[in-house]
């Protein structure tokens, strides 16, 4: 069974392999990270760990039994019992409910371990798979997203109240 684990330094090689293997797949629906991300991967990864250490963010990786990363699920801008959710799941596991199940699990974990009461996520209008993940995990649309937050594409903010479902 794949396991959702808190990101740590030892995950770095598997996370880089995941980002490289799925780069073109992700770029079809969300903005590409750019060459600079891969060239300066270690610096950026260490910066993420520092942000996590500071409590601003909480990063999770879904790790398969063979050690490969199947997905990344991130809580960012944690403040006032709320956070923004971001996620990406591997092409090799696409359409099997991996992202939906993991977002549901993260909602439980966010309430229990991070004392979150509300989670928000933005999805571009063209990103039907992401919208489906959010609605199936109990998020509801709450208003338009700034295209600047979605690589220039129009989209929607979704929200889920964690307290009433915890
Ligand atoms: C969005 C993403 C996380 C989905 O991962 P996944 O594990 O394949 O998702 P799931 O299998 O849990 O659910 C996907 C749902 O979208 C549906 N779907 C997939 N592509 C679709 C499309 N083009 N149009 C409509 N529905 C689509 C699937 O059928 C499935 O719904 P179902 O379970 O009712 O059949 C993955 O595609 C991804 O990482 N994309 C790139 C990054 C990204 O978009 N992140 C979200 C940013 S807001």
mmCIF file of N, CA and C in Angstrom, residues 18-150:
data_model
loop_
_atom_site.group_PDB
_atom_site.id
_atom_site.type_symbol
_atom_site.label_atom_id
_atom_site.label_comp_id
_atom_site.label_asym_id
_atom_site.label_seq_id
_atom_site.Cartn_x
_atom_site.Cartn_y
_atom_site.Cartn_z
ATOM 1 N N UNK A 18 10.560 11.844 -9.590
ATOM 2 C CA UNK A 18 9.118 12.021 -9.843
ATOM 3 C C UNK A 18 8.876 13.273 -10.692
ATOM 4 N N UNK A 19 9.534 14.370 -10.345
ATOM 5 C CA UNK A 19 9.337 15.622 -11.093
ATOM 6 C C UNK A 19 9.866 15.496 -12.521
ATOM 7 N N UNK A 20 10.991 14.801 -12.677
ATOM 8 C CA UNK A 20 11.573 14.633 -14.017
ATOM 9 C C UNK A 20 10.709 13.703 -14.874
ATOM 10 N N UNK A 21 10.312 12.588 -14.304
ATOM 11 C CA UNK A 21 9.543 11.591 -15.073
ATOM 12 C C UNK A 21 8.194 12.139 -15.529
ATOM 13 N N UNK A 22 7.629 13.053 -14.731
ATOM 14 C CA UNK A 22 6.275 13.546 -15.019
ATOM 15 C C UNK A 22 6.259 14.983 -15.528
ATOM 16 N N UNK A 23 7.417 15.518 -15.844
ATOM 17 C CA UNK A 23 7.492 16.946 -16.194
ATOM 18 C C UNK A 23 6.551 17.297 -17.354
ATOM 19 N N UNK A 24 6.623 16.547 -18.435
ATOM 20 C CA UNK A 24 5.789 16.857 -19.610
ATOM 21 C C UNK A 24 4.310 16.626 -19.293
ATOM 22 N N UNK A 25 4.022 15.594 -18.520
ATOM 23 C CA UNK A 25 2.637 15.278 -18.136
ATOM 24 C C UNK A 25 2.029 16.427 -17.328
ATOM 25 N N UNK A 26 2.775 16.907 -16.339
ATOM 26 C CA UNK A 26 2.265 18.000 -15.512
ATOM 27 C C UNK A 26 2.100 19.268 -16.358
ATOM 28 N N UNK A 27 3.080 19.518 -17.241
ATOM 29 C CA UNK A 27 3.073 20.768 -18.025
ATOM 30 C C UNK A 27 1.877 20.843 -18.969
ATOM 31 N N UNK A 28 1.206 19.721 -19.196
ATOM 32 C CA UNK A 28 0.006 19.751 -20.042
ATOM 33 C C UNK A 28 -1.171 20.381 -19.293
ATOM 34 N N UNK A 29 -1.123 20.416 -17.948
ATOM 35 C CA UNK A 29 -2.242 21.010 -17.213
ATOM 36 C C UNK A 29 -1.887 22.150 -16.276
ATOM 37 N N UNK A 30 -0.629 22.228 -15.852
ATOM 38 C CA UNK A 30 -0.225 23.336 -14.965
ATOM 39 C C UNK A 30 1.101 23.896 -15.486
ATOM 40 N N UNK A 31 1.460 25.137 -15.083
ATOM 41 C CA UNK A 31 2.708 25.719 -15.607
ATOM 42 C C UNK A 31 3.927 24.854 -15.279
ATOM 43 N N UNK A 32 4.805 24.718 -16.268
ATOM 44 C CA UNK A 32 6.053 23.971 -16.075
ATOM 45 C C UNK A 32 6.904 24.688 -15.020
ATOM 46 N N UNK A 33 7.660 23.923 -14.255
ATOM 47 C CA UNK A 33 8.487 24.515 -13.207
ATOM 48 C C UNK A 33 9.684 25.270 -13.789
ATOM 49 N N UNK A 34 10.064 24.959 -15.016
ATOM 50 C CA UNK A 34 11.198 25.645 -15.652
ATOM 51 C C UNK A 34 12.507 24.914 -15.396
ATOM 52 N N UNK A 35 13.467 25.132 -16.299
ATOM 53 C CA UNK A 35 14.769 24.449 -16.175
ATOM 54 C C UNK A 35 15.466 24.801 -14.865
ATOM 55 N N UNK A 36 15.299 26.054 -14.446
ATOM 56 C CA UNK A 36 15.976 26.526 -13.234
ATOM 57 C C UNK A 36 15.618 25.672 -12.007
ATOM 58 N N UNK A 37 14.366 25.228 -11.963
ATOM 59 C CA UNK A 37 13.916 24.390 -10.840
ATOM 60 C C UNK A 37 14.766 23.129 -10.749
ATOM 61 N N UNK A 38 15.037 22.519 -11.904
ATOM 62 C CA UNK A 38 15.782 21.263 -11.914
ATOM 63 C C UNK A 38 17.278 21.511 -11.695
ATOM 64 N N UNK A 39 17.771 22.638 -12.227
ATOM 65 C CA UNK A 39 19.195 22.945 -12.052
ATOM 66 C C UNK A 39 19.518 23.272 -10.597
ATOM 67 N N UNK A 40 18.567 23.895 -9.907
ATOM 68 C CA UNK A 40 18.809 24.307 -8.515
ATOM 69 C C UNK A 40 17.920 23.508 -7.556
ATOM 70 N N UNK A 41 17.684 22.248 -7.916
ATOM 71 C CA UNK A 41 16.740 21.426 -7.158
ATOM 72 C C UNK A 41 17.106 21.335 -5.671
ATOM 73 N N UNK A 42 18.383 21.075 -5.395
ATOM 74 C CA UNK A 42 18.783 20.863 -3.991
ATOM 75 C C UNK A 42 18.530 22.111 -3.149
ATOM 76 N N UNK A 43 18.901 23.279 -3.687
ATOM 77 C CA UNK A 43 18.672 24.540 -2.949
ATOM 78 C C UNK A 43 17.186 24.731 -2.677
ATOM 79 N N UNK A 44 16.390 24.499 -3.698
ATOM 80 C CA UNK A 44 14.938 24.707 -3.542
ATOM 81 C C UNK A 44 14.345 23.711 -2.571
ATOM 82 N N UNK A 45 14.819 22.484 -2.670
ATOM 83 C CA UNK A 45 14.303 21.435 -1.776
ATOM 84 C C UNK A 45 14.626 21.786 -0.323
ATOM 85 N N UNK A 46 15.859 22.249 -0.104
ATOM 86 C CA UNK A 46 16.250 22.620 1.256
ATOM 87 C C UNK A 46 15.439 23.813 1.760
ATOM 88 N N UNK A 47 15.100 24.719 0.843
ATOM 89 C CA UNK A 47 14.276 25.876 1.231
ATOM 90 C C UNK A 47 12.875 25.407 1.657
ATOM 91 N N UNK A 48 12.347 24.402 0.962
ATOM 92 C CA UNK A 48 11.032 23.853 1.336
ATOM 93 C C UNK A 48 11.089 23.250 2.745
ATOM 94 N N UNK A 49 12.165 22.502 2.991
ATOM 95 C CA UNK A 49 12.293 21.874 4.312
ATOM 96 C C UNK A 49 12.381 22.940 5.408
ATOM 97 N N UNK A 50 13.047 24.060 5.095
ATOM 98 C CA UNK A 50 13.156 25.150 6.084
ATOM 99 C C UNK A 50 11.782 25.771 6.327
ATOM 100 N N UNK A 51 10.997 25.937 5.269
ATOM 101 C CA UNK A 51 9.639 26.501 5.424
ATOM 102 C C UNK A 51 8.774 25.561 6.263
ATOM 103 N N UNK A 52 8.967 24.273 6.014
ATOM 104 C CA UNK A 52 8.197 23.273 6.768
ATOM 105 C C UNK A 52 8.587 23.325 8.247
ATOM 106 N N UNK A 53 9.882 23.439 8.464
ATOM 107 C CA UNK A 53 10.402 23.520 9.835
ATOM 108 C C UNK A 53 9.822 24.735 10.558
ATOM 109 N N UNK A 54 9.621 25.835 9.804
ATOM 110 C CA UNK A 54 9.086 27.072 10.387
ATOM 111 C C UNK A 54 7.571 26.988 10.618
ATOM 112 N N UNK A 55 6.933 25.935 10.107
ATOM 113 C CA UNK A 55 5.493 25.762 10.339
ATOM 114 C C UNK A 55 4.610 26.512 9.362
ATOM 115 N N UNK A 56 5.205 27.091 8.319
ATOM 116 C CA UNK A 56 4.418 27.853 7.332
ATOM 117 C C UNK A 56 3.723 26.894 6.376
ATOM 118 N N UNK A 57 4.355 25.749 6.155
ATOM 119 C CA UNK A 57 3.861 24.773 5.174
ATOM 120 C C UNK A 57 4.022 23.366 5.750
ATOM 121 N N UNK A 58 3.299 22.427 5.147
ATOM 122 C CA UNK A 58 3.491 21.019 5.493
ATOM 123 C C UNK A 58 3.440 20.247 4.179
ATOM 124 N N UNK A 59 4.523 19.573 3.886
ATOM 125 C CA UNK A 59 4.635 18.884 2.596
ATOM 126 C C UNK A 59 4.543 17.375 2.806
ATOM 127 N N UNK A 60 3.793 16.724 1.915
ATOM 128 C CA UNK A 60 3.623 15.271 2.009
ATOM 129 C C UNK A 60 3.941 14.619 0.672
ATOM 130 N N UNK A 61 4.469 13.420 0.746
ATOM 131 C CA UNK A 61 4.706 12.630 -0.463
ATOM 132 C C UNK A 61 3.995 11.289 -0.305
ATOM 133 N N UNK A 62 3.394 10.838 -1.395
ATOM 134 C CA UNK A 62 2.784 9.509 -1.397
ATOM 135 C C UNK A 62 3.837 8.572 -1.975
ATOM 136 N N UNK A 63 4.302 7.641 -1.136
ATOM 137 C CA UNK A 63 5.420 6.782 -1.524
ATOM 138 C C UNK A 63 4.926 5.351 -1.740
ATOM 139 N N UNK A 64 5.242 4.803 -2.916
ATOM 140 C CA UNK A 64 4.860 3.422 -3.227
ATOM 141 C C UNK A 64 5.769 2.451 -2.485
ATOM 142 N N UNK A 65 5.351 1.178 -2.490
ATOM 143 C CA UNK A 65 6.141 0.161 -1.776
ATOM 144 C C UNK A 65 7.563 0.067 -2.300
ATOM 145 N N UNK A 66 7.746 0.353 -3.604
ATOM 146 C CA UNK A 66 9.091 0.285 -4.193
ATOM 147 C C UNK A 66 9.901 1.555 -3.954
ATOM 148 N N UNK A 67 9.358 2.505 -3.195
ATOM 149 C CA UNK A 67 10.094 3.724 -2.871
ATOM 150 C C UNK A 67 9.867 4.862 -3.852
ATOM 151 N N UNK A 68 9.183 4.573 -4.966
ATOM 152 C CA UNK A 68 8.921 5.641 -5.940
ATOM 153 C C UNK A 68 7.846 6.576 -5.398
ATOM 154 N N UNK A 69 7.990 7.854 -5.724
ATOM 155 C CA UNK A 69 6.984 8.833 -5.319
ATOM 156 C C UNK A 69 5.837 8.797 -6.318
ATOM 157 N N UNK A 70 4.611 8.623 -5.797
ATOM 158 C CA UNK A 70 3.410 8.577 -6.652
ATOM 159 C C UNK A 70 2.702 9.920 -6.687
ATOM 160 N N UNK A 71 2.996 10.771 -5.706
ATOM 161 C CA UNK A 71 2.331 12.065 -5.699
ATOM 162 C C UNK A 71 2.897 12.972 -4.625
ATOM 163 N N UNK A 72 2.641 14.266 -4.821
ATOM 164 C CA UNK A 72 3.030 15.267 -3.816
ATOM 165 C C UNK A 72 1.770 16.032 -3.426
ATOM 166 N N UNK A 73 1.589 16.247 -2.151
ATOM 167 C CA UNK A 73 0.381 16.882 -1.621
ATOM 168 C C UNK A 73 0.836 17.883 -0.566
ATOM 169 N N UNK A 74 0.598 19.156 -0.841
ATOM 170 C CA UNK A 74 1.204 20.196 -0.018
ATOM 171 C C UNK A 74 0.177 21.124 0.612
ATOM 172 N N UNK A 75 0.406 21.450 1.863
ATOM 173 C CA UNK A 75 -0.382 22.475 2.543
ATOM 174 C C UNK A 75 0.520 23.688 2.666
ATOM 175 N N UNK A 76 0.116 24.794 2.073
ATOM 176 C CA UNK A 76 0.952 26.000 2.131
ATOM 177 C C UNK A 76 0.171 27.147 2.764
ATOM 178 N N UNK A 77 0.936 28.171 3.158
ATOM 179 C CA UNK A 77 0.345 29.372 3.805
ATOM 180 C C UNK A 77 -0.553 28.990 4.975
ATOM 181 N N UNK A 78 -0.039 28.140 5.840
ATOM 182 C CA UNK A 78 -0.822 27.732 7.017
ATOM 183 C C UNK A 78 -0.923 28.919 7.970
ATOM 184 N N UNK A 79 -2.137 29.340 8.222
ATOM 185 C CA UNK A 79 -2.368 30.508 9.080
ATOM 186 C C UNK A 79 -3.824 30.500 9.556
ATOM 187 N N UNK A 80 -4.046 30.859 10.795
ATOM 188 C CA UNK A 80 -5.409 30.968 11.348
ATOM 189 C C UNK A 80 -6.240 29.707 11.070
ATOM 190 N N UNK A 81 -5.651 28.539 11.260
ATOM 191 C CA UNK A 81 -6.349 27.256 11.082
ATOM 192 C C UNK A 81 -6.824 27.028 9.649
ATOM 193 N N UNK A 82 -6.168 27.691 8.677
ATOM 194 C CA UNK A 82 -6.521 27.501 7.264
ATOM 195 C C UNK A 82 -5.234 27.282 6.467
ATOM 196 N N UNK A 83 -5.377 26.652 5.300
ATOM 197 C CA UNK A 83 -4.208 26.455 4.437
ATOM 198 C C UNK A 83 -4.669 26.272 3.002
ATOM 199 N N UNK A 84 -3.710 26.433 2.098
ATOM 200 C CA UNK A 84 -3.984 26.200 0.678
ATOM 201 C C UNK A 84 -3.377 24.851 0.298
ATOM 202 N N UNK A 85 -4.177 24.074 -0.409
ATOM 203 C CA UNK A 85 -3.756 22.733 -0.834
ATOM 204 C C UNK A 85 -3.250 22.765 -2.272
ATOM 205 N N UNK A 86 -2.149 22.065 -2.515
ATOM 206 C CA UNK A 86 -1.650 21.858 -3.878
ATOM 207 C C UNK A 86 -1.267 20.403 -4.037
ATOM 208 N N UNK A 87 -1.386 19.870 -5.237
ATOM 209 C CA UNK A 87 -1.062 18.446 -5.411
ATOM 210 C C UNK A 87 -0.735 18.141 -6.862
ATOM 211 N N UNK A 88 -0.017 17.055 -7.028
ATOM 212 C CA UNK A 88 0.277 16.496 -8.354
ATOM 213 C C UNK A 88 0.493 14.996 -8.183
ATOM 214 N N UNK A 89 0.001 14.213 -9.120
ATOM 215 C CA UNK A 89 0.103 12.753 -8.998
ATOM 216 C C UNK A 89 0.701 12.181 -10.284
ATOM 217 N N UNK A 90 1.439 11.101 -10.149
ATOM 218 C CA UNK A 90 2.212 10.530 -11.257
ATOM 219 C C UNK A 90 1.330 10.027 -12.400
ATOM 220 N N UNK A 91 1.824 10.193 -13.589
ATOM 221 C CA UNK A 91 1.113 9.729 -14.790
ATOM 222 C C UNK A 91 0.887 8.223 -14.731
ATOM 223 N N UNK A 92 1.883 7.491 -14.186
ATOM 224 C CA UNK A 92 1.773 6.026 -14.218
ATOM 225 C C UNK A 92 0.625 5.519 -13.349
ATOM 226 N N UNK A 93 0.131 6.379 -12.447
ATOM 227 C CA UNK A 93 -0.982 5.963 -11.588
ATOM 228 C C UNK A 93 -2.252 6.742 -11.907
ATOM 229 N N UNK A 94 -2.272 7.455 -13.035
ATOM 230 C CA UNK A 94 -3.392 8.360 -13.335
ATOM 231 C C UNK A 94 -4.716 7.630 -13.469
ATOM 232 N N UNK A 95 -5.792 8.292 -13.021
ATOM 233 C CA UNK A 95 -7.143 7.790 -13.223
ATOM 234 C C UNK A 95 -7.519 6.610 -12.358
ATOM 235 N N UNK A 96 -6.720 6.354 -11.314
ATOM 236 C CA UNK A 96 -7.035 5.217 -10.426
ATOM 237 C C UNK A 96 -7.526 5.686 -9.058
ATOM 238 N N UNK A 97 -7.817 6.965 -8.976
ATOM 239 C CA UNK A 97 -8.330 7.486 -7.708
ATOM 240 C C UNK A 97 -7.261 7.822 -6.688
ATOM 241 N N UNK A 98 -5.999 7.815 -7.113
ATOM 242 C CA UNK A 98 -4.897 8.067 -6.175
ATOM 243 C C UNK A 98 -4.997 9.473 -5.584
ATOM 244 N N UNK A 99 -5.177 10.484 -6.441
ATOM 245 C CA UNK A 99 -5.222 11.863 -5.938
ATOM 246 C C UNK A 99 -6.455 12.072 -5.062
ATOM 247 N N UNK A 100 -7.601 11.554 -5.488
ATOM 248 C CA UNK A 100 -8.833 11.744 -4.707
ATOM 249 C C UNK A 100 -8.687 11.130 -3.309
ATOM 250 N N UNK A 101 -8.216 9.894 -3.257
ATOM 251 C CA UNK A 101 -8.082 9.214 -1.959
ATOM 252 C C UNK A 101 -7.075 9.943 -1.075
ATOM 253 N N UNK A 102 -5.999 10.430 -1.682
ATOM 254 C CA UNK A 102 -4.958 11.062 -0.865
ATOM 255 C C UNK A 102 -5.399 12.439 -0.377
ATOM 256 N N UNK A 103 -6.145 13.172 -1.215
ATOM 257 C CA UNK A 103 -6.666 14.473 -0.759
ATOM 258 C C UNK A 103 -7.631 14.242 0.414
ATOM 259 N N UNK A 104 -8.450 13.215 0.313
ATOM 260 C CA UNK A 104 -9.362 12.896 1.437
ATOM 261 C C UNK A 104 -8.559 12.589 2.697
ATOM 262 N N UNK A 105 -7.516 11.783 2.537
ATOM 263 C CA UNK A 105 -6.684 11.421 3.692
ATOM 264 C C UNK A 105 -6.013 12.668 4.278
ATOM 265 N N UNK A 106 -5.533 13.536 3.386
ATOM 266 C CA UNK A 106 -4.854 14.742 3.863
ATOM 267 C C UNK A 106 -5.819 15.671 4.598
ATOM 268 N N UNK A 107 -7.078 15.686 4.184
ATOM 269 C CA UNK A 107 -8.076 16.501 4.891
ATOM 270 C C UNK A 107 -8.220 16.022 6.343
ATOM 271 N N UNK A 108 -8.260 14.699 6.520
ATOM 272 C CA UNK A 108 -8.366 14.143 7.885
ATOM 273 C C UNK A 108 -7.130 14.512 8.702
ATOM 274 N N UNK A 109 -5.975 14.324 8.052
ATOM 275 C CA UNK A 109 -4.705 14.571 8.717
ATOM 276 C C UNK A 109 -4.509 16.060 9.045
ATOM 277 N N UNK A 110 -4.982 16.905 8.138
ATOM 278 C CA UNK A 110 -4.826 18.361 8.327
ATOM 279 C C UNK A 110 -5.596 18.826 9.548
ATOM 280 N N UNK A 111 -6.776 18.237 9.754
ATOM 281 C CA UNK A 111 -7.566 18.607 10.934
ATOM 282 C C UNK A 111 -6.926 18.027 12.194
ATOM 283 N N UNK A 112 -6.519 16.777 12.123
ATOM 284 C CA UNK A 112 -6.017 16.091 13.319
ATOM 285 C C UNK A 112 -4.616 16.552 13.723
ATOM 286 N N UNK A 113 -3.746 16.744 12.745
ATOM 287 C CA UNK A 113 -2.347 17.017 13.094
ATOM 288 C C UNK A 113 -1.931 18.472 12.932
ATOM 289 N N UNK A 114 -2.675 19.217 12.115
ATOM 290 C CA UNK A 114 -2.294 20.623 11.897
ATOM 291 C C UNK A 114 -3.366 21.574 12.407
ATOM 292 N N UNK A 115 -4.399 21.042 13.030
ATOM 293 C CA UNK A 115 -5.492 21.850 13.602
ATOM 294 C C UNK A 115 -6.140 22.762 12.562
ATOM 295 N N UNK A 116 -6.168 22.312 11.315
ATOM 296 C CA UNK A 116 -6.788 23.135 10.269
ATOM 297 C C UNK A 116 -8.303 22.980 10.325
ATOM 298 N N UNK A 117 -8.981 24.071 10.034
ATOM 299 C CA UNK A 117 -10.452 24.036 9.989
ATOM 300 C C UNK A 117 -10.965 24.235 8.566
ATOM 301 N N UNK A 118 -10.124 24.853 7.733
ATOM 302 C CA UNK A 118 -10.533 25.148 6.360
ATOM 303 C C UNK A 118 -9.371 24.895 5.417
ATOM 304 N N UNK A 119 -9.684 24.333 4.264
ATOM 305 C CA UNK A 119 -8.659 24.156 3.246
ATOM 306 C C UNK A 119 -9.194 24.736 1.945
ATOM 307 N N UNK A 120 -8.316 25.415 1.209
ATOM 308 C CA UNK A 120 -8.712 25.994 -0.082
ATOM 309 C C UNK A 120 -7.780 25.489 -1.167
ATOM 310 N N UNK A 121 -8.274 25.404 -2.376
ATOM 311 C CA UNK A 121 -7.435 25.000 -3.521
ATOM 312 C C UNK A 121 -7.985 25.685 -4.755
ATOM 313 N N UNK A 122 -7.081 26.056 -5.661
ATOM 314 C CA UNK A 122 -7.502 26.682 -6.922
ATOM 315 C C UNK A 122 -7.278 25.698 -8.058
ATOM 316 N N UNK A 123 -8.247 25.626 -8.955
ATOM 317 C CA UNK A 123 -8.100 24.766 -10.143
ATOM 318 C C UNK A 123 -8.473 25.564 -11.386
ATOM 319 N N UNK A 124 -7.669 25.397 -12.426
ATOM 320 C CA UNK A 124 -7.961 26.085 -13.690
ATOM 321 C C UNK A 124 -9.196 25.469 -14.341
ATOM 322 N N UNK A 125 -9.901 26.300 -15.099
ATOM 323 C CA UNK A 125 -11.151 25.844 -15.739
ATOM 324 C C UNK A 125 -10.893 24.669 -16.684
ATOM 325 N N UNK A 126 -9.719 24.657 -17.315
ATOM 326 C CA UNK A 126 -9.413 23.587 -18.275
ATOM 327 C C UNK A 126 -8.961 22.297 -17.584
ATOM 328 N N UNK A 127 -8.689 22.381 -16.265
ATOM 329 C CA UNK A 127 -8.125 21.221 -15.558
ATOM 330 C C UNK A 127 -9.254 20.373 -14.941
ATOM 331 N N UNK A 128 -9.940 19.650 -15.813
ATOM 332 C CA UNK A 128 -11.124 18.894 -15.379
ATOM 333 C C UNK A 128 -10.773 17.833 -14.341
ATOM 334 N N UNK A 129 -9.613 17.190 -14.487
ATOM 335 C CA UNK A 129 -9.231 16.136 -13.536
ATOM 336 C C UNK A 129 -9.074 16.716 -12.139
ATOM 337 N N UNK A 130 -8.436 17.880 -12.053
ATOM 338 C CA UNK A 130 -8.226 18.495 -10.740
ATOM 339 C C UNK A 130 -9.555 18.923 -10.113
ATOM 340 N N UNK A 131 -10.436 19.494 -10.922
ATOM 341 C CA UNK A 131 -11.759 19.885 -10.393
ATOM 342 C C UNK A 131 -12.498 18.669 -9.857
ATOM 343 N N UNK A 132 -12.361 17.567 -10.568
ATOM 344 C CA UNK A 132 -13.044 16.340 -10.158
ATOM 345 C C UNK A 132 -12.479 15.832 -8.826
ATOM 346 N N UNK A 133 -11.160 15.875 -8.708
ATOM 347 C CA UNK A 133 -10.520 15.456 -7.456
ATOM 348 C C UNK A 133 -11.087 16.276 -6.300
ATOM 349 N N UNK A 134 -11.155 17.590 -6.485
ATOM 350 C CA UNK A 134 -11.602 18.465 -5.395
ATOM 351 C C UNK A 134 -13.067 18.206 -5.034
ATOM 352 N N UNK A 135 -13.928 18.122 -6.033
ATOM 353 C CA UNK A 135 -15.355 17.952 -5.709
ATOM 354 C C UNK A 135 -15.601 16.569 -5.088
ATOM 355 N N UNK A 136 -14.880 15.557 -5.579
ATOM 356 C CA UNK A 136 -15.057 14.221 -4.996
ATOM 357 C C UNK A 136 -14.524 14.144 -3.564
ATOM 358 N N UNK A 137 -13.586 15.052 -3.244
ATOM 359 C CA UNK A 137 -13.034 15.065 -1.881
ATOM 360 C C UNK A 137 -13.802 16.033 -0.983
ATOM 361 N N UNK A 138 -14.926 16.544 -1.465
ATOM 362 C CA UNK A 138 -15.795 17.341 -0.595
ATOM 363 C C UNK A 138 -15.598 18.843 -0.664
ATOM 364 N N UNK A 139 -14.777 19.314 -1.608
ATOM 365 C CA UNK A 139 -14.592 20.763 -1.774
ATOM 366 C C UNK A 139 -15.740 21.330 -2.603
ATOM 367 N N UNK A 140 -16.067 22.590 -2.332
ATOM 368 C CA UNK A 140 -17.113 23.257 -3.121
ATOM 369 C C UNK A 140 -16.539 24.539 -3.711
ATOM 370 N N UNK A 141 -17.013 24.916 -4.925
ATOM 371 C CA UNK A 141 -16.516 26.154 -5.522
ATOM 372 C C UNK A 141 -16.987 27.369 -4.726
ATOM 373 N N UNK A 142 -16.070 28.318 -4.511
ATOM 374 C CA UNK A 142 -16.445 29.499 -3.710
ATOM 375 C C UNK A 142 -16.209 30.816 -4.438
ATOM 376 N N UNK A 143 -15.636 30.763 -5.634
ATOM 377 C CA UNK A 143 -15.449 32.016 -6.359
ATOM 378 C C UNK A 143 -14.318 31.931 -7.355
ATOM 379 N N UNK A 144 -14.202 32.951 -8.205
ATOM 380 C CA UNK A 144 -13.175 32.917 -9.238
ATOM 381 C C UNK A 144 -11.769 33.077 -8.654
ATOM 382 N N UNK A 145 -10.811 32.403 -9.294
ATOM 383 C CA UNK A 145 -9.405 32.539 -8.895
ATOM 384 C C UNK A 145 -8.740 33.577 -9.785
ATOM 385 N N UNK A 146 -7.758 34.250 -9.240
ATOM 386 C CA UNK A 146 -6.976 35.207 -10.017
ATOM 387 C C UNK A 146 -6.147 34.404 -11.028
ATOM 388 N N UNK A 147 -6.265 34.695 -12.329
ATOM 389 C CA UNK A 147 -5.473 33.949 -13.320
ATOM 390 C C UNK A 147 -3.974 33.969 -13.011
ATOM 391 N N UNK A 148 -3.518 34.987 -12.306
ATOM 392 C CA UNK A 148 -2.084 35.065 -11.953
ATOM 393 C C UNK A 148 -1.682 33.879 -11.073
ATOM 394 N N UNK A 149 -2.633 33.320 -10.348
ATOM 395 C CA UNK A 149 -2.340 32.164 -9.484
ATOM 396 C C UNK A 149 -2.395 30.844 -10.243
ATOM 397 N N UNK A 150 -2.824 30.903 -11.502
ATOM 398 C CA UNK A 150 -3.024 29.670 -12.282
ATOM 399 C C UNK A 150 -2.329 29.767 -13.637
#
